[in-house]
Coordinates of C-alpha atoms and ligand atoms in Angstrom, one line a residue:
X81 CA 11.2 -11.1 34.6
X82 CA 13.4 -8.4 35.5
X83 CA 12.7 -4.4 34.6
X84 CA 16.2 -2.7 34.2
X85 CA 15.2 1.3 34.4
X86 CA 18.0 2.9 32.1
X87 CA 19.7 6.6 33.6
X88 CA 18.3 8.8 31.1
X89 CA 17.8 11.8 32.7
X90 CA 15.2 13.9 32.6
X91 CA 15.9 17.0 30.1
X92 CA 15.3 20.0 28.0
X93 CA 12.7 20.0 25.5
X94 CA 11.2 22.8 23.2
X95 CA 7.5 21.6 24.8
X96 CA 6.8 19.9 28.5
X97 CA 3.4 18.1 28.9
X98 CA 1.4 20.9 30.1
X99 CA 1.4 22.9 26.9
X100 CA -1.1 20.4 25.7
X101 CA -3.8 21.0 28.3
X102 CA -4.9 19.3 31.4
X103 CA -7.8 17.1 29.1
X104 CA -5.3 15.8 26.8
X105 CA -4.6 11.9 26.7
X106 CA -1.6 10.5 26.0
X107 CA -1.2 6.5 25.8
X108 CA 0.1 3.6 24.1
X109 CA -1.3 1.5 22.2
X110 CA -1.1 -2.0 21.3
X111 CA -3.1 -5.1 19.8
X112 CA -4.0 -8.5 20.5
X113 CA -3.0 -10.6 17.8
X114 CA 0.5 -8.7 18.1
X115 CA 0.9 -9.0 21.2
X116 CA -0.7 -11.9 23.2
X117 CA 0.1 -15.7 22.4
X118 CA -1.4 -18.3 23.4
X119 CA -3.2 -18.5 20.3
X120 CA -4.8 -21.8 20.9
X121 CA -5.7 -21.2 25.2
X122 CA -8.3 -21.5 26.9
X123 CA -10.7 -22.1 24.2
X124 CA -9.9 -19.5 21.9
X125 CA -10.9 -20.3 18.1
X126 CA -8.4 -19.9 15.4
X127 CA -8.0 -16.1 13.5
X128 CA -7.2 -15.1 10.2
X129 CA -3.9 -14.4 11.2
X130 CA -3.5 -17.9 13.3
X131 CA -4.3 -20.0 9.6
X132 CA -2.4 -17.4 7.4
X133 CA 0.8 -17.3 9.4
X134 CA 1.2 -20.8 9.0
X135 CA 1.2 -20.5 5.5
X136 CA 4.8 -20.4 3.4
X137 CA 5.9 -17.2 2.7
X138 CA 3.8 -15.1 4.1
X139 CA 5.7 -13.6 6.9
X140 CA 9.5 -12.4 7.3
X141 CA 11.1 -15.8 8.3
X142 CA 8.7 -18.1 8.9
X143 CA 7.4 -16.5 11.9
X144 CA 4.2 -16.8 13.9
X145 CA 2.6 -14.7 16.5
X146 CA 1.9 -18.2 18.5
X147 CA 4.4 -16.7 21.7
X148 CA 4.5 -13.1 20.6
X149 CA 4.7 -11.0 23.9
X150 CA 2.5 -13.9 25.8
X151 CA 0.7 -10.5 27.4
X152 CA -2.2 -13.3 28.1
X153 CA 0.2 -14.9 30.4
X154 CA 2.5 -11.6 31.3
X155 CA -0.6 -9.2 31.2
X156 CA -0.6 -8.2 35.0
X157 CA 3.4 -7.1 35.2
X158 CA 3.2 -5.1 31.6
X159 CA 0.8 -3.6 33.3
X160 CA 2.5 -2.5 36.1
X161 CA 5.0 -1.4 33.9
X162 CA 3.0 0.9 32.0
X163 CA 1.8 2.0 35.1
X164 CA 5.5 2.9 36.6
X165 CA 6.4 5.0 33.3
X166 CA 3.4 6.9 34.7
X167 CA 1.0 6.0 31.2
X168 CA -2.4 6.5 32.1
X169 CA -4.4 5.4 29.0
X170 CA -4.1 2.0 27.5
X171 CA -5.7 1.1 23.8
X172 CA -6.0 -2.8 22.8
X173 CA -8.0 -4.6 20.8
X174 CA -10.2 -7.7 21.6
X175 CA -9.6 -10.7 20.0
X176 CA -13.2 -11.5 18.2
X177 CA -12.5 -15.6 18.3
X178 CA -11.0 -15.6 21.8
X179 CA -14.2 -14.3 22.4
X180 CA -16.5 -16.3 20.2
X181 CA -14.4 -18.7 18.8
X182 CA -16.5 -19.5 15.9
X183 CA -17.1 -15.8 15.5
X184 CA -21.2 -16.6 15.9
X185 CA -22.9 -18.6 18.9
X186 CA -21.2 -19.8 22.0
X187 CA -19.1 -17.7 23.4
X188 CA -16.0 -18.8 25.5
X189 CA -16.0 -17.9 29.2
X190 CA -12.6 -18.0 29.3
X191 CA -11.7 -15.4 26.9
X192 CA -14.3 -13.0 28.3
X193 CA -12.9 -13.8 31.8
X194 CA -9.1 -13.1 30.3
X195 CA -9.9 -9.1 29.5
X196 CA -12.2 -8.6 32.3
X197 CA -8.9 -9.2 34.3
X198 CA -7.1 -6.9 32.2
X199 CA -9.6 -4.1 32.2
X200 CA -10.4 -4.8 36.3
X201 CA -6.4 -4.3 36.3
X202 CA -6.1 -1.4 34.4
X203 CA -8.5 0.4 36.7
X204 CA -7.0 -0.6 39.7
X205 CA -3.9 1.2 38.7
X206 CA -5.3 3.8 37.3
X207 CA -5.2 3.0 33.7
X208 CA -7.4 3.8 31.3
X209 CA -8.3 1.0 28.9
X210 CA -9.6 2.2 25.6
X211 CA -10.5 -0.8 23.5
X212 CA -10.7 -1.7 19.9
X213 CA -13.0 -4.1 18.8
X214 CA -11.6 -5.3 15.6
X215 CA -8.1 -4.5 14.9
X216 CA -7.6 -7.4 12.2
X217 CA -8.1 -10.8 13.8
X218 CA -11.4 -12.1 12.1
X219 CA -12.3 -15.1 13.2
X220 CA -11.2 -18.3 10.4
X221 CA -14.7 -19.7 10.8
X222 CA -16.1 -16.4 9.7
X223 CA -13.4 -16.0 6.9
X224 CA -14.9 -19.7 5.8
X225 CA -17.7 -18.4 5.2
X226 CA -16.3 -16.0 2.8
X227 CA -15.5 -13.1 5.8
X228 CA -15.3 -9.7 4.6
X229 CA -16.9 -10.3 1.6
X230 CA -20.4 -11.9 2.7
X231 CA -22.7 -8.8 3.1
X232 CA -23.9 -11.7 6.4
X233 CA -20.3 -10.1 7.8
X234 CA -22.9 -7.0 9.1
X235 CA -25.0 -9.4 11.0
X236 CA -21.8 -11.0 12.7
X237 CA -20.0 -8.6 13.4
X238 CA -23.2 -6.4 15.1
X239 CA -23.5 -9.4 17.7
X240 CA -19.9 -9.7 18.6
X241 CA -20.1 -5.8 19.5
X242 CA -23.2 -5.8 21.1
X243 CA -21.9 -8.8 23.2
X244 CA -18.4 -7.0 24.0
X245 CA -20.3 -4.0 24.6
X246 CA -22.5 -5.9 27.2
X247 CA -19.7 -7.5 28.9
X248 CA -17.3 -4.7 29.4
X249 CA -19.3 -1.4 29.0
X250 CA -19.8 -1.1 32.8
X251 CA -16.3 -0.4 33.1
X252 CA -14.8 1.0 29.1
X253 CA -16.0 4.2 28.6
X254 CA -13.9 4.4 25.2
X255 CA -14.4 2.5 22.5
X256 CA -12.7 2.3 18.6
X257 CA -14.8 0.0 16.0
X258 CA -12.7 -0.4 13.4
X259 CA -8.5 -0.3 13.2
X260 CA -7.6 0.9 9.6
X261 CA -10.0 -0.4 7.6
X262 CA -8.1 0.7 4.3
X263 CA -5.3 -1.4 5.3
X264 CA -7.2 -4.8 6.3
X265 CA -9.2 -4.5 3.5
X266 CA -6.8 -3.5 1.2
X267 CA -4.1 -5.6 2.2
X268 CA -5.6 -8.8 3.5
X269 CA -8.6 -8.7 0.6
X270 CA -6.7 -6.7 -2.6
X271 CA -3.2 -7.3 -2.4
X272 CA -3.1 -10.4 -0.6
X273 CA -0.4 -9.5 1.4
X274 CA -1.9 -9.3 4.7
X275 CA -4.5 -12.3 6.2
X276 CA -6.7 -13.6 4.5
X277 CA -5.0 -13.6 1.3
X278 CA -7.5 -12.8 -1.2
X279 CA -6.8 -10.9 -4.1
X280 CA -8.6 -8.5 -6.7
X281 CA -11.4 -6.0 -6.9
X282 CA -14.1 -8.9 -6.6
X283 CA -13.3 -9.2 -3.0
X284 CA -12.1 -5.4 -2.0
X285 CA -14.8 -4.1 -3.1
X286 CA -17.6 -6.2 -1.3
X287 CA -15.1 -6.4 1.9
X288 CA -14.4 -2.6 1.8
X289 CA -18.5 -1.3 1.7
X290 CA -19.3 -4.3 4.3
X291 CA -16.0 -2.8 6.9
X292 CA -17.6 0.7 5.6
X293 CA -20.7 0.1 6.9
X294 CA -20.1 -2.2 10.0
X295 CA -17.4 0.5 11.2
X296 CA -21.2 2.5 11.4
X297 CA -23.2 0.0 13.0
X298 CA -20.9 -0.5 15.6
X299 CA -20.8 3.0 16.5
X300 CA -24.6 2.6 16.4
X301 CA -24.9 -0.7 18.4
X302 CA -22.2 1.0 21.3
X303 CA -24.4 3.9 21.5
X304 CA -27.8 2.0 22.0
X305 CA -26.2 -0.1 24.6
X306 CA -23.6 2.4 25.9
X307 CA -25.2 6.0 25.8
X308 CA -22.3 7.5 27.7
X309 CA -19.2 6.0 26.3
X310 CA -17.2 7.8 23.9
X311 CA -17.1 5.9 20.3
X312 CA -14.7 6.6 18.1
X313 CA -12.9 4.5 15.0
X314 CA -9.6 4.7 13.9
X315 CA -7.8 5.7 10.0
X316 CA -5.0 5.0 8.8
X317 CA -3.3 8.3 7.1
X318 CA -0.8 9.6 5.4
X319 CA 0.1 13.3 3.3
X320 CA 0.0 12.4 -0.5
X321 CA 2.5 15.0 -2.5
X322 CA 3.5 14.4 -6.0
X323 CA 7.0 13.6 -7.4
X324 CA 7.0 15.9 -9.9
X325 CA 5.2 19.4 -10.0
X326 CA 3.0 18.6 -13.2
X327 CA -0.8 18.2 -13.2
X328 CA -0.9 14.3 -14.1
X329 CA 1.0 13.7 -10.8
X330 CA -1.3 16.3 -9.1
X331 CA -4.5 14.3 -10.7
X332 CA -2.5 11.1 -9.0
X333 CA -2.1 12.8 -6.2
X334 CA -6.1 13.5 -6.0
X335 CA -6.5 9.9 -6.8
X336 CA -4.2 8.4 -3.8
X337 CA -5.4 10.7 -1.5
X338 CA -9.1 9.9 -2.3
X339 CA -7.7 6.4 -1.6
X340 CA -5.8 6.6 1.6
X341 CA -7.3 9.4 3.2
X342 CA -10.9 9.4 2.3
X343 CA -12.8 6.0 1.5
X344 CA -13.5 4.8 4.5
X345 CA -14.2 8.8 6.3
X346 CA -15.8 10.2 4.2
X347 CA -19.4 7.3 3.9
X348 CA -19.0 7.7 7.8
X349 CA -19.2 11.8 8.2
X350 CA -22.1 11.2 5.4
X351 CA -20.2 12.8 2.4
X352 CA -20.5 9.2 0.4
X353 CA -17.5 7.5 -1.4
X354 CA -15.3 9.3 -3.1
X355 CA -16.7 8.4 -6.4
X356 CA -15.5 11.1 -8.6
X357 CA -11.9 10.7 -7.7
X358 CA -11.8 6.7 -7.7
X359 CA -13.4 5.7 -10.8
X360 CA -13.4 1.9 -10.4
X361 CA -15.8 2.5 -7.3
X362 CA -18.7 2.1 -10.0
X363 CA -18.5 -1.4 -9.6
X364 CA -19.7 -1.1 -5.9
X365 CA -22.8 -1.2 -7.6
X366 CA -23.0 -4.6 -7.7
X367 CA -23.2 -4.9 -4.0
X368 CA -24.8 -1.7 -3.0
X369 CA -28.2 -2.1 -1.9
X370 CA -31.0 0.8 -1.7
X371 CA -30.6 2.5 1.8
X372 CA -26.7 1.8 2.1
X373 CA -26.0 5.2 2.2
X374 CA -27.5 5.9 5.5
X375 CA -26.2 2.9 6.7
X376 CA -22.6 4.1 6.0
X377 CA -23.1 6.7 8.5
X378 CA -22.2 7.7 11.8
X379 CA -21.6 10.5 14.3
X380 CA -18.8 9.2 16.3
X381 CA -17.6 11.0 19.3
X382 CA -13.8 11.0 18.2
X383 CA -12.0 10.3 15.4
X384 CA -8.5 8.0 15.6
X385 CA -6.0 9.9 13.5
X386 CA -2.9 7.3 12.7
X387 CA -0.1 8.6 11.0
X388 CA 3.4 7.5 10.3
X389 CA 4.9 8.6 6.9
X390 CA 4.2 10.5 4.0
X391 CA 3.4 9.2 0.3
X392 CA 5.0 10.6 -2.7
X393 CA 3.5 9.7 -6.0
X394 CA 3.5 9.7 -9.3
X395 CA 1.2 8.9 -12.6
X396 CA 1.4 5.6 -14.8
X397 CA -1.2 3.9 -16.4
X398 CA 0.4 0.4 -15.9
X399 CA -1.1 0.0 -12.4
X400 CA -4.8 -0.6 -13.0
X401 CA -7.6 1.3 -10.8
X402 CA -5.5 4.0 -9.7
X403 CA -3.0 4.9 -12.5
X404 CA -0.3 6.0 -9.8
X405 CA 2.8 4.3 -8.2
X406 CA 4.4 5.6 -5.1
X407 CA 8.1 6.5 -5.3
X408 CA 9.6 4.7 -2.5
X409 CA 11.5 6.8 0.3
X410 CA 14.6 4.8 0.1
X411 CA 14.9 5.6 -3.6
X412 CA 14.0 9.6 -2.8
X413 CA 17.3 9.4 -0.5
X414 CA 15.3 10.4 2.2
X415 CA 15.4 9.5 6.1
X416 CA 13.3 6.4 7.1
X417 CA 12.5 4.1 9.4
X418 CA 12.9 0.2 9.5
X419 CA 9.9 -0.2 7.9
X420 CA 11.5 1.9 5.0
X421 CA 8.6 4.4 5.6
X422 CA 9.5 8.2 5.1
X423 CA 10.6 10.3 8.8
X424 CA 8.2 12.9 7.7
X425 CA 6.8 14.8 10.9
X426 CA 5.1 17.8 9.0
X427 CA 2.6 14.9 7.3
X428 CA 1.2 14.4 11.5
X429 CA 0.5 18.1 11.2
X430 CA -1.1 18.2 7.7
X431 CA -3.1 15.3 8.2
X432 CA -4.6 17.2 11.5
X433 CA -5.6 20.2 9.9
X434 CA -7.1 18.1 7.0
X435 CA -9.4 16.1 9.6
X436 CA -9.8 18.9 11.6
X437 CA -11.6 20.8 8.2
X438 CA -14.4 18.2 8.1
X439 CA -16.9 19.7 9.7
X440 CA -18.6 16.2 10.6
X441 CA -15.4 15.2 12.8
X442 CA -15.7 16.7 16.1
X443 CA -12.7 15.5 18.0
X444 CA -9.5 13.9 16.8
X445 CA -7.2 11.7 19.0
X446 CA -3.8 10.2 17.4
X447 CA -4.3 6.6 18.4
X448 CA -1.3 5.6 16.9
X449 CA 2.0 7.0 16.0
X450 CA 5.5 6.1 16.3
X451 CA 8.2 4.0 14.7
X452 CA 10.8 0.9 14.1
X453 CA 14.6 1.6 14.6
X454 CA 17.4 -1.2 15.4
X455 CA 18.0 -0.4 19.2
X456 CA 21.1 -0.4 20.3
X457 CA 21.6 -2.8 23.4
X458 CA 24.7 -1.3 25.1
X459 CA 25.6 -2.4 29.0
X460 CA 22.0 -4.0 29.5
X461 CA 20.8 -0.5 28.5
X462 CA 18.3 -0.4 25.5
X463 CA 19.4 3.2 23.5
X464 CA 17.0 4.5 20.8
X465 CA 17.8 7.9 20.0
X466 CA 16.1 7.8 16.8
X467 CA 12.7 6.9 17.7
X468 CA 13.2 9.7 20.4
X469 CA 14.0 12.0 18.5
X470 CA 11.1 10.9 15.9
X471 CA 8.5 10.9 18.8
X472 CA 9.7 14.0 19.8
X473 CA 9.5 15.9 16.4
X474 CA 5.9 14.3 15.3
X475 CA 4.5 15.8 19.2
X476 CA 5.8 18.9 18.5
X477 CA 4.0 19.0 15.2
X478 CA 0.6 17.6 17.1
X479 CA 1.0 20.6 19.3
X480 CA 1.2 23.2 16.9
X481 CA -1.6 21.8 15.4
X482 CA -3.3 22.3 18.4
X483 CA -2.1 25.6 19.1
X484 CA -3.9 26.6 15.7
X485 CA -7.3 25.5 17.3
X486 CA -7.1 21.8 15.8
X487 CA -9.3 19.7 17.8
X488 CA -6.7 16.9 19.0
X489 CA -7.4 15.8 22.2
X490 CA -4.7 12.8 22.7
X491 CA -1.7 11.1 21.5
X492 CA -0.9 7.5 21.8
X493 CA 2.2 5.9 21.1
X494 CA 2.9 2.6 18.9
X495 CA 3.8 0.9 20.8
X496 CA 4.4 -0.3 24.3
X497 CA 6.5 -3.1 24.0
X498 CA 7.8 -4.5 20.6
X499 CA 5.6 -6.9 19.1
X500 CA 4.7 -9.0 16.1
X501 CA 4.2 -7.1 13.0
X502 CA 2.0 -8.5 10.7
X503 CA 3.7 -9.8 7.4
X504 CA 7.0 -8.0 8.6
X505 CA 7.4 -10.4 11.8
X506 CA 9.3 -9.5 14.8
X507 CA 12.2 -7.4 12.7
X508 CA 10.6 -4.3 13.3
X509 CA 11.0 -3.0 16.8
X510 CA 8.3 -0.4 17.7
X511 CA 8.1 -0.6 21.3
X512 CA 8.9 2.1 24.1
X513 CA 9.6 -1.3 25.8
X514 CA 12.1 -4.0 24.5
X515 CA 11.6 -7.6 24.5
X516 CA 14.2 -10.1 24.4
X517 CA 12.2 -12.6 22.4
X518 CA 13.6 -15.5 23.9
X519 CA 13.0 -14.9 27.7
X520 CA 10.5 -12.5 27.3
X521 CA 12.5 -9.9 29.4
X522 CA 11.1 -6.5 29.3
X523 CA 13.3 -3.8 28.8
X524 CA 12.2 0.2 29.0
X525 CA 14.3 2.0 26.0
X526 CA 15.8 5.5 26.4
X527 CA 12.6 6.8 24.4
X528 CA 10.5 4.8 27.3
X529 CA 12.4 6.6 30.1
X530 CA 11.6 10.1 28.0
X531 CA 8.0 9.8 27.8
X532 CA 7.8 8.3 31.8
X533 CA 9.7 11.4 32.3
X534 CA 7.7 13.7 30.4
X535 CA 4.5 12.2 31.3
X536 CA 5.6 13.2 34.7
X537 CA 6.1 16.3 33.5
X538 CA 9.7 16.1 34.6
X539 CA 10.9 17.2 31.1
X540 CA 11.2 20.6 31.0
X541 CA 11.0 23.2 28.4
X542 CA 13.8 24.9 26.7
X543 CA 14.9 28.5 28.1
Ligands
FCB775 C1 -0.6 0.2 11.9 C2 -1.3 -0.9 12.6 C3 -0.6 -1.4 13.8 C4 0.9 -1.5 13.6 C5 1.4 -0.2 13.1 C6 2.9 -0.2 12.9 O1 -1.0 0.3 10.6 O2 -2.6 -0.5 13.0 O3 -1.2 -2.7 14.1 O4 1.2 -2.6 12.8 O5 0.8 0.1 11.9

């Protein structure tokens, strides 16, 4: 493997590292189905993703996450990467079935021997690992047996996060229970877009309250076992605004938002579902059982803000439950990204002084943020202006948030290096690091070279 550095140079910038205070964390982040390989190794059981990847159709040409970045293989020199571009705080996720491969019972040396490696390496260099305990990869065995949906789901889950806990608590003082539970539930269990497949309210709804309340037993489970580490879970969000100012795209609006922002919050801070706004939730009923409530809730330490885009949206009756459609960015004529998502940075700031107003949410941390551009290779160099220019504009909007007092104590970039996304496949690049997909070279891009820089606080601020 060879690491090319490129020659950007360290420059001018309308904010340098220390404006954000000496507590503040910034990091990448990154996850293990997207990233690791070696899917079948070393005893690892198969995943969601493993069985549904395999399946026609579901992802962008075919592809499989089988190689991906092989960081089970490559996990020591992506390391030392991270460490030479001077990033001192690391969140991954742990893969559930390399851990217990049926998801239940034995679990598999190997797998627990693979991230004590990575997190023993991270401390010796000085890097922070923050984990995630489920960020998507549900064991198939589990999924069998009806996954998300099986209210037993609570009981599974609680063991495999009491054994993580047990394992690597000595050494992880910051844990994340849940990654976007909106999006694997709603995705993977509604739309059927994302693994497992399933469609329809009759399994959101069971697999959105049993996420709802596991995402508060972990907490509960970490804290029992771990009473100094600092637990936190993670949201997906974005700013909803309508497409037209009249008061049925406003009542959308409420709807969406209610949807995308607050479902899975709010139960946690203790404020309930979001009945009033998302009338279909009276069906939850059905698998609501006395004392749920309490179950739902949780004081976590910090709160995982992850933001990307924007929404815009507008009222219909022909889509059922929500009676809203959202008008796409490329038909707005707006900037976006590869992923056709809005370049929005004034959402990162909304969506922080939204959290920040709950008064149950007592710190905030942006555990991802970032985007997918086409880089341009050009003389072995990897140039990105736009994501640079993107990470630049959504930081500056984090720090003004948290020059109005928002709580936001850290920033973390997706991602590291390029990696396998979901349904989308490898198109979308993401990473600070290129990867040429057929050697596995590692390349840092110009917006890599700017946040080593400005980590280092070599990037200095505008006169
Ligand atoms: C988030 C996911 C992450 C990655 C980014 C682009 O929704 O948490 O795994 O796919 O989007």
């Amino acid at each position: 493997m060879i690491i090319q550095h490129n020659s950007f140079k360290a420059g001018h910038d309308r904010f340098s590292k220390e404006d954000f205070g000496t507590d503040f964390k910034f990091g990448v982040s990154a996850a293990a189905f997207q990233t690791e390989g070696s899917v079948l190794t070393d005893g690892k059981g198969l995943s969601i993703w493993d069985v549904f990847s395999e399946q026609k159709g579901k992802i962008y040409k075919g592809q499989d996450a089988r190689e991906a970045c092989d960081f089970y293989n490559r996990f020591e020199q992506d390391l030392l990467l991270m460490k030479s571009m001077n990033i001192a705080n690391f969140r991954f996720s742990l893969s559930w079935p390399r851990i217990l491969p049926k998801g239940i019972g034995k679990s598999n040396s190997k797998g627990i021997d693979f991230y004590n490696k990575v997190i023993d390496k991270c401390l010796e260099l000085g890097i922070a690992p923050w984990i995630t305990l489920y960020h998507w990869d549900l064991p198939q065995a589990l999924e069998d047996k009806g996954g998300w949906t099986n209210r037993k789901i609570i009981d599974w889950f609680t063991g495999y996060v009491s054994l993580c806990a047990r394992e690597f608590g000595d050494r992880v003082k910051n844990w994340m229970v849940l990654n976007e539970p909106l999006v694997f539930t709603g995705a993977g269990y509604f739309l059927g877009v994302h693994a497992p497949g399933k469609k329809g309210l009759k399994n959101f709804l069971p697999a959105m309250h049993h996420a709802a309340i596991c995402q508060a037993e972990g907490g509960r489970i970490l804290r029992d076992i771990l009473p100094e580490a600092r637990i936190g879970t993670t949201f997906s969000c974005s700013l909803i605004e309508p497409y037209r100012n009249i008061p049925k795209d406003q009542l959308a609006v409420k709807r969406v938002d209610a949807l995308v922002n607050r479902l899975f919050l709010e139960p946690a801070l203790g404020l309930g579902y979001p009945r009033e706004d998302l009338k279909f939730l009276k069906h939850l009923d059905n698998y609501f059982l006395t004392g749920d409530e309490d179950l739902l809730k949780f004081n976590f330490d910090f709160i995982g803000l992850q933001n990307y885009t924007r929404e815009v949206v507008k009222h219909t009756c022909l889509v059922p439950y929500i009676q809203a459609i959202n008008i796409k960015a490329t038909k707005r004529k707006v900037p976006v990204t590869t992923m056709q998502w809005e370049i929005f940075p004034q959402g990162i700031y909304e969506m922080l002084k939204r959290f920040d107003s709950y008064k149950g949410i007592k710190n905030i941390i942006v555990t991802e943020n970032g985007a997918a551009f086409p880089d341009k290779s050009e003389n072995g160099k990897i140039e990105d202006p736009e994501r640079l220019d993107y990470i630049r504009k959504y930081l500056e909007e984090v720090l003004k948030a948290k020059k109005e007092g928002v709580n936001v104590k850290g920033y973390f970039i997706w991602s590291f290096t390029d990696n396998f996304e979901w349904a989308e496949g490898y198109h979308p690049r993401f990473g600070l690091v290129h990867i040429n997909y057929k050697t596995q070279e590692r390349t840092i891009k110009s917006s890599g070279n700017w946040y080593s820089d400005f980590l280092k606080q070599l990037v200095r601020k505008e006169t």
